[in-house]
XYZ file of C-alpha atoms in Angstrom:
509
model
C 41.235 53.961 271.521
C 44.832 51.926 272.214
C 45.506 55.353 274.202
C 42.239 54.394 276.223
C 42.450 50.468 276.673
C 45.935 51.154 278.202
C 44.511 53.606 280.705
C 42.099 51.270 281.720
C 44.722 48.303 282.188
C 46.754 50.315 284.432
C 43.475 51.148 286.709
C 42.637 47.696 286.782
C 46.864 46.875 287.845
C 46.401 49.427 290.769
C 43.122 48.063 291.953
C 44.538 44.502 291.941
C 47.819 45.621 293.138
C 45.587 47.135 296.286
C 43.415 44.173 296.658
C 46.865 42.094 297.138
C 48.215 44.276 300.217
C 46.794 42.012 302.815
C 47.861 38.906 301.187
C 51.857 40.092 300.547
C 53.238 40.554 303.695
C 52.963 37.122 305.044
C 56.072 35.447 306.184
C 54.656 31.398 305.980
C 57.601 29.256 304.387
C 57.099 28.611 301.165
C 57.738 25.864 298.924
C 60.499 24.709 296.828
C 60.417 26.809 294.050
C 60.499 24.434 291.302
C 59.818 26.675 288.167
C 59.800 30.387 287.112
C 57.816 32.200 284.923
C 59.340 35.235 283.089
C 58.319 37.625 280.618
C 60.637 39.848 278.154
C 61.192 41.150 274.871
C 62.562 39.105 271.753
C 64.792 40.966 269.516
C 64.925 38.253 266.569
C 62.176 38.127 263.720
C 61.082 34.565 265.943
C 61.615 34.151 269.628
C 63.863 31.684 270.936
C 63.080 27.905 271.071
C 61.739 26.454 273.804
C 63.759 23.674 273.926
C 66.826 25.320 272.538
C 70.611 24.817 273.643
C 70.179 28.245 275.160
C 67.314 27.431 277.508
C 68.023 23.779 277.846
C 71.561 25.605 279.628
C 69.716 27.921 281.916
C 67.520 25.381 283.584
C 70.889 23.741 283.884
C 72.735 26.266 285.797
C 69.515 28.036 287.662
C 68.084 24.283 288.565
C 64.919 25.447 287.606
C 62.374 25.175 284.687
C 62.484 28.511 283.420
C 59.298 29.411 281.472
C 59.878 32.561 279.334
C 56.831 34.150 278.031
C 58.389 36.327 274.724
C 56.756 39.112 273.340
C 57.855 41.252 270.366
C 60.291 44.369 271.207
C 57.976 46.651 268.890
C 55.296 46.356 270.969
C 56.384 45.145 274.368
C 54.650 48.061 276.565
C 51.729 47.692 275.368
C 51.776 43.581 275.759
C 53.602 44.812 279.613
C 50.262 46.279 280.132
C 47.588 43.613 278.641
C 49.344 41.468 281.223
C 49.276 42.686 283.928
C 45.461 43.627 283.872
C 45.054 40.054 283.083
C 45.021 36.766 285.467
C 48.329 35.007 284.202
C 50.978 37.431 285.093
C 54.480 36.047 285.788
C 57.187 36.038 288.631
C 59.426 38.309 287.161
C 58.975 40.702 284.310
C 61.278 42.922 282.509
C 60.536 46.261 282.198
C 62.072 48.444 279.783
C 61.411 51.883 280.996
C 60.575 53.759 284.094
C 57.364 54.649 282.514
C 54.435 56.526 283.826
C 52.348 53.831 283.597
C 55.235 51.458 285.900
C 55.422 54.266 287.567
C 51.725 54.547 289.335
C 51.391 50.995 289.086
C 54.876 50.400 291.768
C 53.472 53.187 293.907
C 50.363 51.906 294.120
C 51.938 48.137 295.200
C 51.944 45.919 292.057
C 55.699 45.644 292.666
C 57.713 44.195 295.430
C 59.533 47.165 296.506
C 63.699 45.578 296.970
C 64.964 48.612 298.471
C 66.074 46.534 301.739
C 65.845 43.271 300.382
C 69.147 42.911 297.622
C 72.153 43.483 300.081
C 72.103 40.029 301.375
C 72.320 38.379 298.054
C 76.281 38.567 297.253
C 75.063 38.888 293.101
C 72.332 41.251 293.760
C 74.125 43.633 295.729
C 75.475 46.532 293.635
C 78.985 47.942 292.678
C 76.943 50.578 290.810
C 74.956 52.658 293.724
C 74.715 55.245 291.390
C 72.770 53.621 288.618
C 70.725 51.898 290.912
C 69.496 55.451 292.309
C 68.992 56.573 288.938
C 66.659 53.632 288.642
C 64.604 54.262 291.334
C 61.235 55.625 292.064
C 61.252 58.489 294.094
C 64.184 56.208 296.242
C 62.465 53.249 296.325
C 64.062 49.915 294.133
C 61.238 48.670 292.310
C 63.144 46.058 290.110
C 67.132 44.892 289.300
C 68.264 47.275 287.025
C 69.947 45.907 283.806
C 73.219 47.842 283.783
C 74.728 49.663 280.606
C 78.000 51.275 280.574
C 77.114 54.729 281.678
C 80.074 56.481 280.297
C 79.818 56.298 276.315
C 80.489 59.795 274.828
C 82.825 60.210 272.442
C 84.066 62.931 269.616
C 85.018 60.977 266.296
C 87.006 62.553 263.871
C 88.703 61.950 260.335
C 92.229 61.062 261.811
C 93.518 61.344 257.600
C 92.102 64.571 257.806
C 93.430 65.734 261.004
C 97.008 64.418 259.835
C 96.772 66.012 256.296
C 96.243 69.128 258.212
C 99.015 69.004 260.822
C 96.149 69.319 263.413
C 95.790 67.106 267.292
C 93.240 65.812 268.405
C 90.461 68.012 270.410
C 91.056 68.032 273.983
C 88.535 70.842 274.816
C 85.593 72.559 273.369
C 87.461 75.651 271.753
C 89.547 72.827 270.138
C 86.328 71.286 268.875
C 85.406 74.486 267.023
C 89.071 74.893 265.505
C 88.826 71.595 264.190
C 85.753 71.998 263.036
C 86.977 75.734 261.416
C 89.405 73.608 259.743
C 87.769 70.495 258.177
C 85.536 72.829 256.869
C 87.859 75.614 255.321
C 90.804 73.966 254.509
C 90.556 71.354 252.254
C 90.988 68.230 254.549
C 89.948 65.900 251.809
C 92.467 67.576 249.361
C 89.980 67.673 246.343
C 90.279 71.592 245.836
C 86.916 71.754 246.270
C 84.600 74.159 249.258
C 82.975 70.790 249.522
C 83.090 69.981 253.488
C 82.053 70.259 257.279
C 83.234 70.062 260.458
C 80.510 68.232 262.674
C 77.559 66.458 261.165
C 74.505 66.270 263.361
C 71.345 64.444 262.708
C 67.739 65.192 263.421
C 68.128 64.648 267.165
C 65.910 67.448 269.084
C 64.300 65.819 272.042
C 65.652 67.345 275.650
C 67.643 65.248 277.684
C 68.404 62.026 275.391
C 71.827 62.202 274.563
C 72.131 63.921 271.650
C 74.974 66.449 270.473
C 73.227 69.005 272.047
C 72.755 67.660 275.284
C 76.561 66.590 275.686
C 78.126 69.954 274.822
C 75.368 71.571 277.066
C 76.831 69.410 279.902
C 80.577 70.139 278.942
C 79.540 73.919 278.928
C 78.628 72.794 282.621
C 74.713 73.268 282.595
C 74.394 70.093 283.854
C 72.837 66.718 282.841
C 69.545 67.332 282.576
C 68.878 68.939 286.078
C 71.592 70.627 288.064
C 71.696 72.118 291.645
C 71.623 75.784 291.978
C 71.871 77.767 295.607
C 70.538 74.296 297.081
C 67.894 73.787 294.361
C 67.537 71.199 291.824
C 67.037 73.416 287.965
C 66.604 72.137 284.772
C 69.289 72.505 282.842
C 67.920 74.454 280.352
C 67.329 77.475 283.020
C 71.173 77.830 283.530
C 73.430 80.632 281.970
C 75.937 77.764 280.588
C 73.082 76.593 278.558
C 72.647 79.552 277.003
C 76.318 79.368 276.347
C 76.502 76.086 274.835
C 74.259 77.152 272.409
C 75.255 80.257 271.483
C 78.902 78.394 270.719
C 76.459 75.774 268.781
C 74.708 77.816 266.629
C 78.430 79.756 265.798
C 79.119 76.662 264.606
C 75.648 76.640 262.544
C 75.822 80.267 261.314
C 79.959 79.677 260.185
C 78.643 76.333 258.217
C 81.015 74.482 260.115
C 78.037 71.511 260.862
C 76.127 70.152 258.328
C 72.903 72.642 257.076
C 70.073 70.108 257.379
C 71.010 69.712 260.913
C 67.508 70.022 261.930
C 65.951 67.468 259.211
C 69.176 65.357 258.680
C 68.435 61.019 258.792
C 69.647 59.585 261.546
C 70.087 56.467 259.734
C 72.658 58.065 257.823
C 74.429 59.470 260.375
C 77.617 57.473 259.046
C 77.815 58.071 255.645
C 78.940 62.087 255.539
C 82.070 60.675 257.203
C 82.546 57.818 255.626
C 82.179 59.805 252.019
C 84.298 62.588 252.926
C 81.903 65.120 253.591
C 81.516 65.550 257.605
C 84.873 65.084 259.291
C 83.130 64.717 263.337
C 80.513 62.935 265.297
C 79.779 63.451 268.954
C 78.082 60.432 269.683
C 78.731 56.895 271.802
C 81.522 55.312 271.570
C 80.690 51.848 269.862
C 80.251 54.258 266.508
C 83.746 54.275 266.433
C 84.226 50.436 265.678
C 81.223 50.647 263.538
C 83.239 53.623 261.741
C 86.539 51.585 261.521
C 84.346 48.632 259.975
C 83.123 51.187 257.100
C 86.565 51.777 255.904
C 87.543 48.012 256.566
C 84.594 46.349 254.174
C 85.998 49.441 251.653
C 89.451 48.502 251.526
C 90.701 45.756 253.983
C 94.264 47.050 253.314
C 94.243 50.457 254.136
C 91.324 51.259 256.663
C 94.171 51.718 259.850
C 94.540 55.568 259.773
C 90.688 56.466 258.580
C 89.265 57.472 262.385
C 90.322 58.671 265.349
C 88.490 59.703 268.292
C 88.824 61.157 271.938
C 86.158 60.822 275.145
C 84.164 64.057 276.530
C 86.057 67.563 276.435
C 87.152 69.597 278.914
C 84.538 73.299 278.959
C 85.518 76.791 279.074
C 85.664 76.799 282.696
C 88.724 74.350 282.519
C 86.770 71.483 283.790
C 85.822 68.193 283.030
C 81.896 67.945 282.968
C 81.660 64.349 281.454
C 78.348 63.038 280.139
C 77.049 59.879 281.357
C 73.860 58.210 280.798
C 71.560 56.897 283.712
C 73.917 53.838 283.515
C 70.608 51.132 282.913
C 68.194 50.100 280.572
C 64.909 49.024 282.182
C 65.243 46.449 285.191
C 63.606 43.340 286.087
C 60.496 43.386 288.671
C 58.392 41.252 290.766
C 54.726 41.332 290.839
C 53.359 40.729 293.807
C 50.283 39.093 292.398
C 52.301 36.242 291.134
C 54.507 36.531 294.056
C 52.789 36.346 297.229
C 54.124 36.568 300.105
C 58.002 37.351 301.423
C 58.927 34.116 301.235
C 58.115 33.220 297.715
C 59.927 36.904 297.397
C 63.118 35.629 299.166
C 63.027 32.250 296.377
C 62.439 34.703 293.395
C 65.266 36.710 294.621
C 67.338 33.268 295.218
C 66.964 32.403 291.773
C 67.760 35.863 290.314
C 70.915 35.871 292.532
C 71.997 32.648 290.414
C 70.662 34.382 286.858
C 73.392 37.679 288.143
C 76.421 35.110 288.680
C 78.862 34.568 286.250
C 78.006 31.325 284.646
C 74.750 32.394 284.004
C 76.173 35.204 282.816
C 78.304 34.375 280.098
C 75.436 31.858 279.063
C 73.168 35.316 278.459
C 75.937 37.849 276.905
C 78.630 35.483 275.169
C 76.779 31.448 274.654
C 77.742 28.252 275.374
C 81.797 27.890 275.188
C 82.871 25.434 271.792
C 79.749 26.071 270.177
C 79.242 29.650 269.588
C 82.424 31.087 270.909
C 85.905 29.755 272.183
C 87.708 31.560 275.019
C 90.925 33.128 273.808
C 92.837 35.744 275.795
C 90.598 36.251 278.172
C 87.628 37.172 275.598
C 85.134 35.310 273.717
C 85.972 34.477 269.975
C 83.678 33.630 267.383
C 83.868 29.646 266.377
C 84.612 29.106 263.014
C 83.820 27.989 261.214
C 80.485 28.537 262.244
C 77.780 25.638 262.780
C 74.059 25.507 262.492
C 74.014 24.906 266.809
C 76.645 27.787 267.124
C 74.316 29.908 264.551
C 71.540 29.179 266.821
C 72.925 30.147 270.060
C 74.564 33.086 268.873
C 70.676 34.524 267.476
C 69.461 33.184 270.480
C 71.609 35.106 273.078
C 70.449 38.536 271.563
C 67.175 38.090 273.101
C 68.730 35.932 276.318
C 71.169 39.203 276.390
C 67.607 40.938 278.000
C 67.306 38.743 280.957
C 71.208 40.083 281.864
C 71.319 42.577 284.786
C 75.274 42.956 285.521
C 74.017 44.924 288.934
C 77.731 43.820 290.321
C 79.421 44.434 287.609
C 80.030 42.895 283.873
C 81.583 38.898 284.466
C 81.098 37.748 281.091
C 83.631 38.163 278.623
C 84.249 40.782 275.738
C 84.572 39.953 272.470
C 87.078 39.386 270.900
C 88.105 42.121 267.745
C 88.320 40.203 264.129
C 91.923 42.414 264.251
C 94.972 43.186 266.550
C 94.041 47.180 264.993
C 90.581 46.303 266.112
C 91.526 45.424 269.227
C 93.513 48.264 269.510
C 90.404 50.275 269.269
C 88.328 48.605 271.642
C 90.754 48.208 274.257
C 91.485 52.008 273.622
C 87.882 52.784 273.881
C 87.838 50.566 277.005
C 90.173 52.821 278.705
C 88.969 56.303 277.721
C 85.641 55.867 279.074
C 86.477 54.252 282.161
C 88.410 57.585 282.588
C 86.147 59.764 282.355
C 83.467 57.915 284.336
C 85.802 59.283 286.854
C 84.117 63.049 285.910
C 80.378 61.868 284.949
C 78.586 64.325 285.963
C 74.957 62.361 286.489
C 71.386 63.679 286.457
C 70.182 64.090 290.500
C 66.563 64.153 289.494
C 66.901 61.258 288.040
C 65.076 58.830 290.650
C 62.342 61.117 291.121
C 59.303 60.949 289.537
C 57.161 64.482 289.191
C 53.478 63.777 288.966
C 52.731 67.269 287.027
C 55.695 65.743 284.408
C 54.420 62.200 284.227
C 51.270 64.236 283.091
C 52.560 66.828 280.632
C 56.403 66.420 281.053
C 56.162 65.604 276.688
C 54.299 68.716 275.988
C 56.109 70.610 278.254
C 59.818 69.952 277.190
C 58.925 70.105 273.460
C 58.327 74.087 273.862
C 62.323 74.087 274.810
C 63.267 71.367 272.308
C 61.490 73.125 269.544
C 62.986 76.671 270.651
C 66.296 75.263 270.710
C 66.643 73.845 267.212
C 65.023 77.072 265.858
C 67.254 78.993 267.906
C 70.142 77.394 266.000
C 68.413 77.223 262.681
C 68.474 81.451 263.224
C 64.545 80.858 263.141
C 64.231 82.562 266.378
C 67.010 84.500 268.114
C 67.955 84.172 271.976
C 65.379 86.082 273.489
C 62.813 83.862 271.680
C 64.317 80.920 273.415
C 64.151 82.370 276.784
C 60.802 83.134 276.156
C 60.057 79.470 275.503
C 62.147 78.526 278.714
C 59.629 80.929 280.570
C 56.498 79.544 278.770
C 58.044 76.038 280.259
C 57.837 77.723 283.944
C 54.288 79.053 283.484
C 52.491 75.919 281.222
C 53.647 73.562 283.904
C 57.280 73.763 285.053
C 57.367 75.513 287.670
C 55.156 73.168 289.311
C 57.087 70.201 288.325
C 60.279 72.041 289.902
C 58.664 72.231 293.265
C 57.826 68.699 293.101
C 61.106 67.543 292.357
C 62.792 69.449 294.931
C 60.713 67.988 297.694
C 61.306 64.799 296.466
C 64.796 65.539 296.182
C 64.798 67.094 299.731
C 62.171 64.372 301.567
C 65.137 61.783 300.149
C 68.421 63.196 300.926
């Protein structure tokens, strides 16, 4: 029935969104725009205050009253959708995935379309053309994209246990498996006991999300999720290096090297085999490793220096760097047009958004207000302490402020500052290792296009390969039965969504 109501919501958008064509492209002045109405996710078990030191700030430094319609992160779509079927939609709305229903709803003109609009506004115009491809639709810019670092893969290892052992760190993927051969056969933990593993992997099976999987797929160079092929765009999955990857993956499997309840393993315990001296690697983002280093620091504050160690993306059997990035963004921020009517209320919205992107507005949205939640020291923003009620308030607050950040020209508020000079260490290390390898990301081309066969079935369809793939490694299935499912892909849908893409892919180049 939810399933249902939603469908109809998004009908009613696109007939609305139609009925508005006439009435958007006028180019009358407008007025003063005095006040903006926004709507996004709180992260918090409240929203913020409206009349907070957090808001109070923004209408400050944006000169406008900024009202701020909150709505739960746990069910934010389906309020995103209630909305805009409804009368009392907002200016500006955040929206946290390129979803199928955003999707038809921007095609069909709910959405201002900012293609060839954001180049004349210095703090909407991006350093990242990359990332904002990635978050288009089919080419088209349908909102500001809030920018995440789009290089954050790292390998994570037991640095005691890789020192105990006389071993260095993994540089490339055959280095990853004699690690792993060797935190799993020889002792590492020094308690005489067969008690170990190399690589710990949680339940993680879905195609194309970053897991494990995914990453050594790419550094086995099948690509990030689609890859060209003879001047075609492929899923990754139909390449030879996939099969590769895997076949090295489930060596690891069959020679216990990773973890045996790989396929069922909790998530939310991904930390603890390493922590308790049972998993000695994780191939996951980077921020783990400070979250690692903090384990061992609440254990013992005196001796938590030489616990983990870690190293970016690894170099692939073809000698190569095939680095894994993510699409760089999480959700963006878009303008309805039937809030926004006409080109020149646009060009105020945009005004106003151009302030929200600059630096003091910025910091206000990522760090707080400076001498009451943090202090600039070094360049980076350190905690006050000790902390006050106000400082306690603006520091919640900010986590759900953080969602109105876009960053679209780059990151100008300031990092935090590590409780340690070790701690530092780390981040400033991890700083530098992934801005390295951005310099390899290998990104996903079909990511700004949108197939209308996969917006239909693309779940169905990619769980025949996701499910072949973990039983494939399990040793439930051998290889054959995985091509099979990569074939059964082609013929329940895929091939159709191939030829979609590719004109897409071809109409935009």
């Amino acid at each position: 029935m939810i399933h249902r109501k939603l469908t109809l919501a998004a009908a009613v958008v696109t007939a609305t969104a139609l009925s508005l064509t006439a009435c958007s492209s006028g180019n009358a002045p407008a007025a003063d725009l005095t006040s903006v109405s926004i709507m996004a996710p709180f992260l918090e078990a409240q929203p913020p205050a409206s009349d907070g030191a957090v808001q109070k700030k923004l209408e400050e430094l944006t000169g406008k009253q900024v009202k701020i319609n909150w709505a739960p992160n746990a069910s934010y779509e389906d309020k995103t959708n209630i909305t805009l079927a409804g009368s009392d939609i907002p200016q500006v709305m955040v929206i946290q995935t390129k979803s199928p229903g955003f999707v038809k709803n921007a095609q069909a003109g709910a959405f201002w379309d900012l293609t060839d609009k954001l180049d004349k506004y210095p703090n909407l115009k991006t350093t990242f053309p990359d990332i904002q491809k990635n978050s288009s639709v089919n080419g088209k810019v349908y909102g500001l994209f809030r920018e995440r670092s789009p290089m954050r893969t790292a390998v994570m290892f037991r640095q005691d246990w890789l020192d105990k052992l006389g071993l260095q760190a993994p540089k490339t993927v055959e280095d990853l498996y004699k690690v792993a051969k060797a935190f799993t056969e020889q002792d590492p933990d020094g308690n005489g006991i067969n008690d170990t593993w190399g690589i710990t992997i949680p339940k993680w099976g879905a195609l194309g999300t970053n897991s494990p999987y995914d990453v050594i797929e790419e550094w086995f160079g099948a690509g990030n999720r689609w890859t060209e092929r003879d001047g075609k765009l492929v899923p990754s999955f139909e390449t030879d290096e996939f099969l590769q990857a895997d076949r090295f993956i489930k060596k690891m499997v069959d020679e216990k090297l990773i973890n045996p309840d790989f396929a069922t393993f909790d998530p939310t315990k991904w930390n603890e085999p390493f922590f308790n001296g049972k998993g000695g690697m994780i191939v996951d983002v980077d921020s783990r490793v400070s979250v690692l280093v903090n384990l061992f620091k609440q254990a013992d504050p005196n001796n938590f220096q030489n616990k983990v160690g870690f190293v970016g993306n690894l170099v692939g059997p073809d000698g190569k760097l095939h680095a894994h990035p993510t699409d760089g963004y999480s959700g963006f921020l878009a303008i309805p047009k039937a809030s926004v009517r006409s080109e020149a209320e646009l060009d105020k919205v945009l005004e106003f958004l151009n302030t929200m992107n600059g630096k003091d507005v910025a910091v206000l949205l990522n760090n707080g207000i400076e001498n009451v939640n943090f202090t600039v020291q070094d360049g980076k923003a350190a905690t006050v302490k000790p902390e006050t009620p106000e400082g306690k308030a603006v520091s919640t607050d900010i986590k759900s402020y953080a969602q109105l950040g876009m960053n679209v020209a780059g990151n100008q508020f300031y990092p935090v500052k590590q409780p340690s000079d070790y701690e530092q260490q780390v981040f400033d290390k991890r700083t530098d290792v992934m801005a390295e390898d951005l310099k390899s990301a290998v990104y996903n081309p079909a990511a700004p296009y949108v197939s209308a066969t996969y917006v239909a079935k693309g779940a169905q369809l990619d769980n025949i390969v996701a499910d072949a793939r973990i039983k494939y490694l399990a040793g439930q299935i051998d290889e054959q039965g995985l091509k099979d499912a990569i074939k059964l892909w082609d013929t329940s849908g895929g091939d159709k969504v191939k030829e979609e893409i590719n004109k897409l892919w071809q109409d935009n180049k």
